[in-house]
Short mmCIF file of C-alpha atoms in Angstrom, two decimals:
data_model
loop_
_atom_site.label_atom_id
_atom_site.label_comp_id
_atom_site.label_asym_id
_atom_site.label_seq_id
_atom_site.Cartn_x
_atom_site.Cartn_y
_atom_site.Cartn_z
CA UNK A 242 0.00 0.00 0.00
CA UNK A 243 1.42 3.33 -0.99
CA UNK A 244 0.21 6.62 0.49
CA UNK A 245 -0.65 7.92 -2.98
CA UNK A 246 -3.58 5.51 -3.23
CA UNK A 247 -5.38 7.25 -0.42
CA UNK A 248 -7.50 10.31 -1.01
CA UNK A 249 -5.26 13.18 0.04
CA UNK A 250 -8.02 15.43 1.35
CA UNK A 251 -9.29 12.94 3.93
CA UNK A 252 -6.49 11.36 5.94
CA UNK A 253 -7.57 7.90 7.14
CA UNK A 254 -8.65 7.89 10.74
CA UNK A 255 -9.70 5.09 12.98
CA UNK A 256 -13.38 5.79 12.49
CA UNK A 257 -13.12 5.84 8.70
CA UNK A 258 -11.30 2.50 8.82
CA UNK A 259 -14.05 0.99 10.95
CA UNK A 260 -16.68 2.48 8.64
CA UNK A 261 -15.00 0.89 5.62
CA UNK A 262 -14.82 -2.50 7.36
CA UNK A 263 -18.48 -2.30 8.32
CA UNK A 264 -19.46 -1.20 4.81
CA UNK A 265 -17.82 -4.29 3.26
CA UNK A 266 -19.36 -6.51 5.94
CA UNK A 267 -22.78 -4.91 5.36
CA UNK A 268 -22.47 -5.39 1.60
CA UNK A 269 -21.75 -9.11 2.03
CA UNK A 270 -24.55 -9.62 4.50
CA UNK A 271 -27.05 -7.72 2.32
CA UNK A 272 -26.04 -9.74 -0.74
CA UNK A 273 -26.47 -12.93 1.25
CA UNK A 274 -29.88 -11.93 2.60
CA UNK A 275 -31.06 -11.36 -0.98
CA UNK A 276 -29.52 -14.40 -2.67
CA UNK A 277 -29.19 -16.87 0.23
CA UNK A 278 -26.95 -19.01 -1.93
CA UNK A 279 -23.84 -19.15 0.24
CA UNK A 280 -25.33 -19.91 3.63
CA UNK A 281 -27.82 -22.46 2.30
CA UNK A 282 -25.07 -24.32 0.45
CA UNK A 283 -22.86 -24.34 3.56
CA UNK A 284 -25.70 -25.55 5.74
CA UNK A 285 -26.85 -28.36 3.46
CA UNK A 286 -23.26 -29.45 3.00
CA UNK A 287 -22.62 -29.42 6.75
CA UNK A 288 -25.71 -31.55 7.36
CA UNK A 289 -24.60 -33.99 4.70
CA UNK A 290 -21.16 -34.29 6.30
CA UNK A 291 -22.78 -35.11 9.65
CA UNK A 292 -25.02 -37.63 7.91
CA UNK A 293 -22.00 -39.30 6.30
CA UNK A 294 -20.18 -39.38 9.63
CA UNK A 295 -23.18 -41.13 11.10
CA UNK A 296 -22.68 -44.03 8.69
CA UNK A 297 -18.90 -43.91 8.50
CA UNK A 298 -18.20 -44.15 12.23
CA UNK A 299 -20.30 -45.70 14.93
CA UNK A 300 -21.51 -42.84 17.11
CA UNK A 301 -22.43 -45.09 20.00
CA UNK A 302 -23.85 -43.21 23.01
CA UNK A 303 -20.90 -43.91 25.29
CA UNK A 304 -18.38 -42.75 22.65
CA UNK A 305 -20.24 -39.60 21.67
CA UNK A 306 -18.57 -37.14 24.06
CA UNK A 307 -15.12 -38.18 22.77
CA UNK A 308 -15.90 -38.33 19.04
CA UNK A 309 -18.30 -35.38 18.79
CA UNK A 310 -15.66 -32.59 18.89
CA UNK A 311 -13.82 -34.17 15.96
CA UNK A 312 -17.02 -34.61 13.91
CA UNK A 313 -18.08 -31.06 14.70
CA UNK A 314 -14.81 -29.43 13.68
CA UNK A 315 -14.34 -31.47 10.51
CA UNK A 316 -17.88 -30.48 9.53
CA UNK A 317 -17.22 -26.81 10.23
CA UNK A 318 -13.86 -26.87 8.43
CA UNK A 319 -15.32 -28.52 5.31
CA UNK A 320 -18.37 -26.28 5.18
CA UNK A 321 -16.06 -23.33 5.79
CA UNK A 322 -13.98 -23.92 2.66
CA UNK A 323 -17.18 -23.97 0.64
CA UNK A 324 -18.16 -20.56 1.96
CA UNK A 325 -14.67 -19.05 1.68
CA UNK A 326 -14.28 -20.14 -1.93
CA UNK A 327 -17.68 -18.80 -2.87
CA UNK A 328 -17.34 -15.46 -1.10
CA UNK A 329 -14.13 -14.67 -2.97
CA UNK A 330 -15.17 -16.19 -6.31
CA UNK A 331 -18.22 -13.91 -6.44
CA UNK A 332 -16.01 -10.85 -6.06
CA UNK A 333 -13.59 -12.07 -8.71
CA UNK A 334 -16.05 -13.27 -11.35
CA UNK A 335 -18.21 -10.20 -11.49
CA UNK A 336 -15.24 -7.83 -11.32
CA UNK A 337 -16.38 -6.59 -7.92
CA UNK A 338 -12.94 -7.03 -6.41
CA UNK A 339 -11.47 -4.42 -8.78
CA UNK A 340 -14.26 -2.05 -7.80
CA UNK A 341 -13.58 -2.64 -4.13
CA UNK A 342 -9.86 -2.09 -4.62
CA UNK A 343 -10.51 1.23 -6.36
CA UNK A 344 -12.29 2.53 -3.27
CA UNK A 345 -10.17 5.11 -1.45
CA UNK A 346 -9.84 3.09 1.75
CA UNK A 347 -7.06 1.14 3.35
CA UNK A 348 -7.03 -2.24 1.65
CA UNK A 349 -6.85 -4.13 4.90
CA UNK A 350 -10.32 -2.71 5.60
CA UNK A 351 -11.56 -4.76 2.64
CA UNK A 352 -9.85 -7.81 4.07
CA UNK A 353 -11.35 -7.36 7.53
CA UNK A 354 -14.79 -6.73 6.06
CA UNK A 355 -14.69 -9.93 4.02
CA UNK A 356 -13.23 -11.82 6.97
CA UNK A 357 -15.96 -10.64 9.36
CA UNK A 358 -18.63 -11.64 6.83
CA UNK A 359 -17.11 -15.11 6.55
CA UNK A 360 -16.94 -15.31 10.33
CA UNK A 361 -20.64 -14.43 10.61
CA UNK A 362 -21.53 -17.13 8.05
CA UNK A 363 -19.48 -19.77 9.87
CA UNK A 364 -21.01 -18.85 13.22
CA UNK A 365 -24.50 -18.98 11.70
CA UNK A 366 -23.78 -22.47 10.39
CA UNK A 367 -22.52 -23.47 13.85
CA UNK A 368 -25.58 -21.96 15.54
CA UNK A 369 -27.89 -24.03 13.36
CA UNK A 370 -25.83 -27.21 13.51
CA UNK A 371 -25.37 -27.32 17.29
CA UNK A 372 -29.05 -27.72 18.26
CA UNK A 373 -29.62 -30.18 15.39
CA UNK A 374 -26.68 -32.28 16.51
CA UNK A 375 -27.88 -32.06 20.11
CA UNK A 376 -31.30 -33.38 19.10
CA UNK A 377 -30.03 -36.06 16.71
CA UNK A 378 -27.52 -37.50 19.15
CA UNK A 379 -29.19 -36.67 22.45
CA UNK A 380 -26.14 -34.78 23.64
CA UNK A 381 -26.35 -31.28 25.03
CA UNK A 382 -23.86 -29.11 23.12
CA UNK A 383 -24.93 -25.79 24.62
CA UNK A 384 -21.95 -25.43 26.88
CA UNK A 385 -20.66 -21.83 27.21
CA UNK A 386 -17.09 -23.16 26.99
CA UNK A 387 -17.81 -24.90 23.70
CA UNK A 388 -19.38 -21.73 22.30
CA UNK A 389 -16.23 -19.81 23.27
CA UNK A 390 -14.06 -22.41 21.51
CA UNK A 391 -16.20 -22.16 18.36
CA UNK A 392 -15.92 -18.37 18.47
CA UNK A 393 -12.12 -18.45 18.79
CA UNK A 394 -11.57 -21.37 16.44
CA UNK A 395 -13.66 -20.02 13.60
CA UNK A 396 -12.00 -16.58 13.95
CA UNK A 397 -8.55 -18.03 13.27
CA UNK A 398 -10.02 -20.19 10.53
CA UNK A 399 -11.56 -17.29 8.61
CA UNK A 400 -8.46 -15.10 9.15
CA UNK A 401 -6.20 -17.57 7.34
CA UNK A 402 -9.00 -18.79 5.08
CA UNK A 403 -9.99 -15.38 3.71
CA UNK A 404 -6.34 -14.58 2.97
CA UNK A 405 -5.70 -17.88 1.19
CA UNK A 406 -9.04 -17.77 -0.63
CA UNK A 407 -8.15 -14.37 -2.09
CA UNK A 408 -5.02 -16.03 -3.52
CA UNK A 409 -6.74 -19.20 -4.63
CA UNK A 410 -9.45 -17.44 -6.68
CA UNK A 411 -6.76 -15.78 -8.78
CA UNK A 412 -5.24 -19.11 -9.77
CA UNK A 413 -6.28 -21.29 -12.70
CA UNK A 414 -6.96 -24.28 -10.43
CA UNK A 415 -8.92 -22.30 -7.88
CA UNK A 416 -11.71 -24.70 -6.98
CA UNK A 417 -9.35 -27.40 -5.83
CA UNK A 418 -6.64 -25.14 -4.49
CA UNK A 419 -8.18 -23.62 -1.36
CA UNK A 420 -8.51 -26.77 0.80
CA UNK A 421 -5.03 -27.88 -0.23
CA UNK A 422 -3.55 -24.53 0.78
CA UNK A 423 -5.66 -24.12 3.90
CA UNK A 424 -5.70 -27.48 5.68
CA UNK A 425 -1.96 -27.96 6.34
CA UNK A 426 -1.76 -24.46 7.81
CA UNK A 427 -4.73 -24.79 10.17
CA UNK A 428 -3.63 -28.08 11.75
CA UNK A 429 -2.65 -26.45 15.07
CA UNK A 430 -5.94 -24.53 15.14
CA UNK A 431 -8.03 -27.65 14.53
CA UNK A 432 -6.04 -29.67 17.06
CA UNK A 433 -6.47 -27.01 19.74
CA UNK A 434 -10.15 -26.52 18.93
CA UNK A 435 -10.92 -30.25 19.02
CA UNK A 436 -9.01 -30.75 22.29
CA UNK A 437 -10.59 -27.73 23.96
CA UNK A 438 -14.10 -28.71 22.78
CA UNK A 439 -13.53 -32.25 24.00
CA UNK A 440 -12.32 -30.95 27.34
CA UNK A 441 -15.46 -28.88 27.85
CA UNK A 442 -17.81 -31.67 26.70
CA UNK A 443 -16.20 -34.21 29.02
CA UNK A 444 -16.15 -31.70 31.89
CA UNK A 445 -12.37 -31.91 32.23
CA UNK A 446 -10.70 -29.65 34.83
CA UNK A 447 -9.99 -26.17 33.47
CA UNK A 448 -6.22 -26.63 33.97
CA UNK A 449 -6.28 -29.21 31.15
CA UNK A 450 -8.25 -26.98 28.79
CA UNK A 451 -6.40 -23.73 29.40
CA UNK A 452 -3.26 -24.54 27.30
CA UNK A 453 -5.50 -25.26 24.31
CA UNK A 454 -7.43 -22.02 24.79
CA UNK A 455 -4.10 -20.16 25.01
CA UNK A 456 -2.99 -21.81 21.79
CA UNK A 457 -6.25 -20.79 20.08
CA UNK A 458 -5.86 -17.18 21.21
CA UNK A 459 -2.20 -17.15 20.19
CA UNK A 460 -2.99 -18.58 16.77
CA UNK A 461 -5.76 -16.04 16.22
CA UNK A 462 -3.48 -13.15 17.22
CA UNK A 463 -0.54 -14.29 15.06
CA UNK A 464 -2.56 -14.95 11.94
CA UNK A 465 -4.78 -11.89 12.22
CA UNK A 466 -1.60 -9.80 12.31
CA UNK A 467 -0.01 -11.74 9.45
CA UNK A 468 -3.13 -11.53 7.30
CA UNK A 469 -3.32 -7.78 7.98
CA UNK A 470 0.26 -7.35 6.78
CA UNK A 471 0.13 -9.69 3.78
CA UNK A 472 -3.25 -8.87 2.23
CA UNK A 473 -1.77 -5.85 0.41
CA UNK A 474 0.78 -8.10 -1.27
CA UNK A 475 -2.02 -10.32 -2.62
CA UNK A 476 -4.29 -7.70 -4.18
CA UNK A 477 -1.74 -5.19 -5.45
CA UNK A 478 -1.55 -4.84 -9.25
CA UNK B 57 24.71 -18.47 -22.13
CA UNK B 58 26.85 -17.97 -19.07
CA UNK B 59 29.43 -20.70 -18.49
CA UNK B 60 29.32 -22.64 -15.26
CA UNK B 61 31.36 -20.81 -12.61
CA UNK B 62 34.65 -22.46 -11.61
CA UNK B 63 33.79 -22.32 -7.94
CA UNK B 64 30.56 -24.23 -8.60
CA UNK B 65 32.39 -27.04 -10.40
CA UNK B 66 34.80 -27.15 -7.49
CA UNK B 67 31.95 -27.29 -4.97
CA UNK B 68 30.26 -30.08 -6.93
CA UNK B 69 33.42 -32.18 -6.81
CA UNK B 70 33.90 -31.36 -3.13
CA UNK B 71 30.29 -32.37 -2.35
CA UNK B 72 30.75 -35.73 -4.04
CA UNK B 73 33.95 -36.37 -2.11
CA UNK B 74 32.42 -35.24 1.18
CA UNK B 75 29.37 -37.45 0.65
CA UNK B 76 31.55 -40.52 0.05
CA UNK B 77 33.76 -39.58 3.01
CA UNK B 78 30.69 -39.19 5.23
CA UNK B 79 29.49 -42.66 4.22
CA UNK B 80 32.96 -44.06 4.96
CA UNK B 81 33.05 -42.37 8.37
CA UNK B 82 29.56 -43.62 9.18
CA UNK B 83 30.28 -47.20 8.24
CA UNK B 84 33.90 -47.63 9.31
CA UNK B 85 34.73 -45.00 11.95
CA UNK B 86 31.56 -44.71 14.00
CA UNK B 87 31.29 -47.43 16.65
CA UNK B 88 28.39 -49.85 16.74
CA UNK B 89 25.66 -48.80 19.13
CA UNK B 90 25.21 -51.33 21.94
CA UNK B 91 21.51 -52.15 21.67
CA UNK B 92 20.60 -51.14 18.13
CA UNK B 93 23.67 -52.28 16.22
CA UNK B 94 23.80 -51.42 12.52
CA UNK B 95 20.35 -49.86 12.43
CA UNK B 96 21.63 -46.92 14.44
CA UNK B 97 23.86 -45.89 11.52
CA UNK B 98 20.85 -44.56 9.62
CA UNK B 99 20.63 -41.94 12.37
CA UNK B 100 23.56 -39.97 10.88
CA UNK B 101 21.85 -39.72 7.51
CA UNK B 102 18.54 -39.00 9.19
CA UNK B 103 19.80 -36.09 11.24
CA UNK B 104 21.82 -34.64 8.33
CA UNK B 105 18.95 -34.70 5.86
CA UNK B 106 16.59 -33.27 8.48
CA UNK B 107 19.16 -30.51 9.05
CA UNK B 108 19.34 -29.71 5.32
CA UNK B 109 15.53 -29.72 5.21
CA UNK B 110 15.51 -27.14 8.01
CA UNK B 111 18.14 -25.03 6.23
CA UNK B 112 16.08 -25.05 3.04
CA UNK B 113 12.94 -24.22 5.00
CA UNK B 114 14.61 -21.19 6.64
CA UNK B 115 16.20 -20.10 3.34
CA UNK B 116 12.80 -20.23 1.63
CA UNK B 117 11.17 -18.10 4.33
CA UNK B 118 14.04 -15.59 4.20
CA UNK B 119 13.85 -15.43 0.39
CA UNK B 120 10.07 -14.92 0.66
CA UNK B 121 10.54 -11.93 2.97
CA UNK B 122 13.31 -10.57 0.72
CA UNK B 123 11.01 -10.82 -2.30
CA UNK B 124 8.09 -9.06 -0.62
CA UNK B 125 10.39 -6.19 0.39
CA UNK B 126 12.45 -5.80 -2.80
CA UNK B 127 10.00 -7.22 -5.41
CA UNK B 128 13.07 -8.57 -7.18
CA UNK B 129 12.29 -11.81 -9.04
CA UNK B 130 15.73 -13.27 -8.29
CA UNK B 131 14.55 -13.93 -4.73
CA UNK B 132 11.67 -15.96 -6.16
CA UNK B 133 14.18 -18.23 -7.89
CA UNK B 134 16.05 -18.68 -4.60
CA UNK B 135 12.76 -19.46 -2.83
CA UNK B 136 11.68 -22.19 -5.26
CA UNK B 137 15.17 -23.69 -5.18
CA UNK B 138 15.17 -23.83 -1.37
CA UNK B 139 11.64 -25.26 -1.23
CA UNK B 140 12.39 -28.04 -3.71
CA UNK B 141 15.59 -29.08 -1.94
CA UNK B 142 13.91 -28.94 1.45
CA UNK B 143 11.02 -31.05 0.15
CA UNK B 144 13.31 -33.84 -1.05
CA UNK B 145 15.59 -33.85 1.99
CA UNK B 146 12.70 -33.83 4.46
CA UNK B 147 11.24 -36.79 2.59
CA UNK B 148 14.55 -38.64 2.97
CA UNK B 149 14.61 -37.69 6.66
CA UNK B 150 11.09 -39.06 7.14
CA UNK B 151 11.92 -42.33 5.37
CA UNK B 152 15.20 -42.85 7.24
CA UNK B 153 13.40 -41.93 10.46
CA UNK B 154 10.85 -44.64 9.76
CA UNK B 155 13.63 -47.15 9.17
CA UNK B 156 15.08 -46.20 12.54
CA UNK B 157 11.71 -46.19 14.28
CA UNK B 158 10.63 -49.69 13.23
CA UNK B 159 13.26 -51.57 15.29
CA UNK B 160 13.45 -49.07 18.13
CA UNK B 161 9.79 -48.12 18.67
CA UNK B 162 8.33 -51.21 16.97
CA UNK B 163 6.36 -49.07 14.51
CA UNK B 164 7.08 -47.23 11.27
CA UNK B 165 5.21 -44.15 12.30
CA UNK B 166 3.85 -42.40 15.37
CA UNK B 167 2.01 -39.11 15.61
CA UNK B 168 4.83 -37.51 17.50
CA UNK B 169 5.50 -33.77 17.32
CA UNK B 170 8.55 -33.90 15.06
CA UNK B 171 7.23 -36.60 12.75
CA UNK B 172 3.87 -34.93 12.35
CA UNK B 173 5.42 -31.49 11.86
CA UNK B 174 7.79 -32.86 9.21
CA UNK B 175 4.85 -34.50 7.42
CA UNK B 176 2.82 -31.28 7.54
CA UNK B 177 5.81 -29.31 6.27
CA UNK B 178 5.92 -31.65 3.27
CA UNK B 179 2.22 -31.00 2.71
CA UNK B 180 2.73 -27.24 2.88
CA UNK B 181 5.51 -27.40 0.29
CA UNK B 182 3.49 -29.65 -2.00
CA UNK B 183 0.60 -27.18 -1.72
CA UNK B 184 3.10 -24.41 -2.48
CA UNK B 185 4.16 -26.13 -5.72
CA UNK B 186 0.51 -26.70 -6.68
CA UNK B 187 -0.23 -23.03 -6.05
CA UNK B 188 2.63 -21.97 -8.31
CA UNK B 189 1.50 -24.37 -11.01
CA UNK B 190 -1.89 -22.71 -11.18
CA UNK B 191 -0.60 -19.21 -11.88
CA UNK B 192 0.90 -18.14 -15.20
CA UNK B 193 1.95 -14.54 -14.55
CA UNK B 194 5.52 -14.78 -13.11
CA UNK B 195 5.20 -11.67 -10.96
CA UNK B 196 1.94 -12.78 -9.36
CA UNK B 197 3.27 -16.32 -8.96
CA UNK B 198 6.26 -14.97 -7.08
CA UNK B 199 4.10 -12.78 -4.85
CA UNK B 200 1.66 -15.54 -3.92
CA UNK B 201 4.51 -17.99 -3.41
CA UNK B 202 6.25 -15.61 -1.01
CA UNK B 203 3.02 -15.02 0.93
CA UNK B 204 2.39 -18.75 1.23
CA UNK B 205 5.95 -19.58 2.36
CA UNK B 206 5.55 -16.93 5.06
CA UNK B 207 2.22 -18.29 6.27
CA UNK B 208 3.57 -21.83 6.13
CA UNK B 209 6.80 -20.80 7.85
CA UNK B 210 4.85 -19.23 10.71
CA UNK B 211 2.45 -22.11 11.09
CA UNK B 212 5.15 -24.77 11.34
CA UNK B 213 6.52 -23.75 14.78
CA UNK B 214 2.94 -23.36 16.05
CA UNK B 215 2.12 -26.82 14.71
CA UNK B 216 5.18 -28.22 16.45
CA UNK B 217 4.19 -26.61 19.75
CA UNK B 218 0.60 -27.81 19.50
CA UNK B 219 1.54 -31.41 18.83
CA UNK B 220 4.23 -31.32 21.51
CA UNK B 221 1.45 -30.29 23.84
CA UNK B 222 -0.52 -33.27 22.63
CA UNK B 223 2.11 -36.01 22.98
CA UNK B 224 5.72 -36.76 22.22
CA UNK B 225 8.00 -39.78 22.28
CA UNK B 226 10.71 -38.70 19.83
CA UNK B 227 14.07 -38.77 21.65
CA UNK B 228 15.78 -35.40 21.99
CA UNK B 229 19.35 -36.38 21.13
CA UNK B 230 20.89 -33.00 21.87
CA UNK B 231 19.95 -30.57 24.61
CA UNK B 232 17.18 -31.46 27.01
CA UNK B 233 17.80 -34.98 28.16
CA UNK B 234 14.78 -37.19 27.80
CA UNK B 235 15.55 -40.45 29.47
CA UNK B 236 11.93 -41.46 29.32
CA UNK B 237 11.83 -41.17 25.52
CA UNK B 238 12.04 -44.59 23.94
CA UNK B 239 15.07 -45.34 21.78
CA UNK B 240 17.26 -42.54 23.08
CA UNK B 241 20.93 -43.38 23.46
CA UNK B 242 24.05 -41.78 24.91
CA UNK B 243 26.58 -40.72 22.26
CA UNK B 244 30.25 -41.57 22.52
CA UNK B 245 32.81 -39.00 21.26
CA UNK B 246 33.37 -41.01 18.07
CA UNK B 247 29.62 -40.93 17.40
CA UNK B 248 29.59 -37.16 17.95
CA UNK B 249 32.50 -36.73 15.51
CA UNK B 250 30.63 -38.77 12.92
CA UNK B 251 27.45 -36.79 13.43
CA UNK B 252 29.14 -33.41 13.07
CA UNK B 253 31.13 -34.60 10.05
CA UNK B 254 27.91 -35.77 8.38
CA UNK B 255 26.18 -32.49 9.25
CA UNK B 256 29.06 -30.50 7.74
CA UNK B 257 29.18 -32.64 4.60
CA UNK B 258 25.43 -32.31 4.04
CA UNK B 259 25.59 -28.55 4.60
CA UNK B 260 28.12 -28.28 1.75
CA UNK B 261 25.90 -30.52 -0.39
CA UNK B 262 22.97 -28.22 0.39
CA UNK B 263 24.87 -25.11 -0.71
CA UNK B 264 26.00 -26.84 -3.92
CA UNK B 265 22.50 -28.06 -4.78
CA UNK B 266 21.01 -24.67 -3.97
CA UNK B 267 23.49 -22.94 -6.27
CA UNK B 268 22.82 -25.43 -9.09
CA UNK B 269 19.07 -25.02 -8.70
CA UNK B 270 19.27 -21.22 -8.64
CA UNK B 271 21.38 -21.32 -11.78
CA UNK B 272 18.85 -23.64 -13.40
CA UNK B 273 16.06 -21.26 -12.44
CA UNK B 274 17.88 -18.35 -14.03
CA UNK B 275 18.52 -20.32 -17.22
CA UNK B 276 14.84 -21.30 -17.37
CA UNK B 277 13.93 -17.64 -17.06
CA UNK B 278 16.24 -16.74 -19.95
CA UNK B 279 14.73 -19.50 -22.10
CA UNK B 280 11.24 -18.23 -21.33
CA UNK B 281 12.21 -14.71 -22.35
CA UNK B 282 13.81 -15.92 -25.60
CA UNK B 283 10.67 -17.88 -26.41
CA UNK B 284 8.54 -14.78 -25.92
CA UNK B 285 10.89 -12.81 -28.17
CA UNK B 286 10.72 -15.51 -30.84
CA UNK B 287 6.92 -15.39 -30.84
CA UNK B 288 6.92 -11.61 -31.31
#
């Protein structure tokens, strides 16, 4: 980002940055409310993944607390790539990304706007899946700890995911590229999220869960900062 | 076309000699380990190739940063060279590690921190090559490659930490003593000599390969430019 890209008469302030982020977020949410194509695809896909898990591994009642966190996070991660790919592909295909980039705002504002929109979509999927899963498997998932883990885990996921998706959509092989780029990088995040979720579901002492929560927070902090610094390098041209 | 530099030819010959010498030292100088016998000899190759993999990994991350700052495409050539070498040497390290693990742990593979991290590093580099393959524009390819090596480079230590937190049985040969780790062994001075000789030899081999690969990258770039000129 060079200073010349900014509008000289209005130096960027904190409030204008926040306004730009919210504008991008609002645009994505409004587009989704009108088309409903992204969230419905993510939801149906997530339900199908759970359905397949039901046949693929025996979710016997006594094993459920130990297996559930894994099933839940794999479902969220898979449904997440679907959403990430789509949210960036829409911008690219209809030339909206160029329009966004022409706007006289800090480009990281565009990144954070897209990221927050993706975060909202992932959380919405989680909010719908959790009660369904609770009913289907007679297991109460409404544990405040688990909700915290989902909040932290999906934040790190969309931070890295939005950054990598904005690279993947510009490649020739974009539909297959995102999961390949994303999954090796989010291994620590998934491990921490699964362990922490499992800890809360099995009512483990907080001393055992805390290292995983720390790891989640650390991962979120590192990759939010990295994505903030590197997004300019991806969209410049 | 530029002729091959004299120093590079010299280094190539030196690398060949050093590799043979390292093999000789491993097989004839290093003493037999008491419990593991000949199998332990793969350890010297294992640790050296893992070391070269680490060197390549760090070189790639450094070249990625250098590219993002300078935007000079020569750093991109260095980055690809380092990634490719690191990919191959880490693979050798994983295979030799498995050969060592089978008799000492009774299994080819465990989900230990170092093994898992090495495997994930391989995945990141394979993804990196796939990413590059999908982009035609050299400038954009270099930019995305640099971004991905940085993200990958940052995630690897975090991955290592997270899996260490999860479980670990890999013996720490140097530094923190881990008597409880299975298959650990005390090293005699002759074993230490052998290890450091192998590490030194493989470091020279790494530099030679890196130079060759950078030179190859530059030649490929020249060919590409000539092709474009021929079309016009």
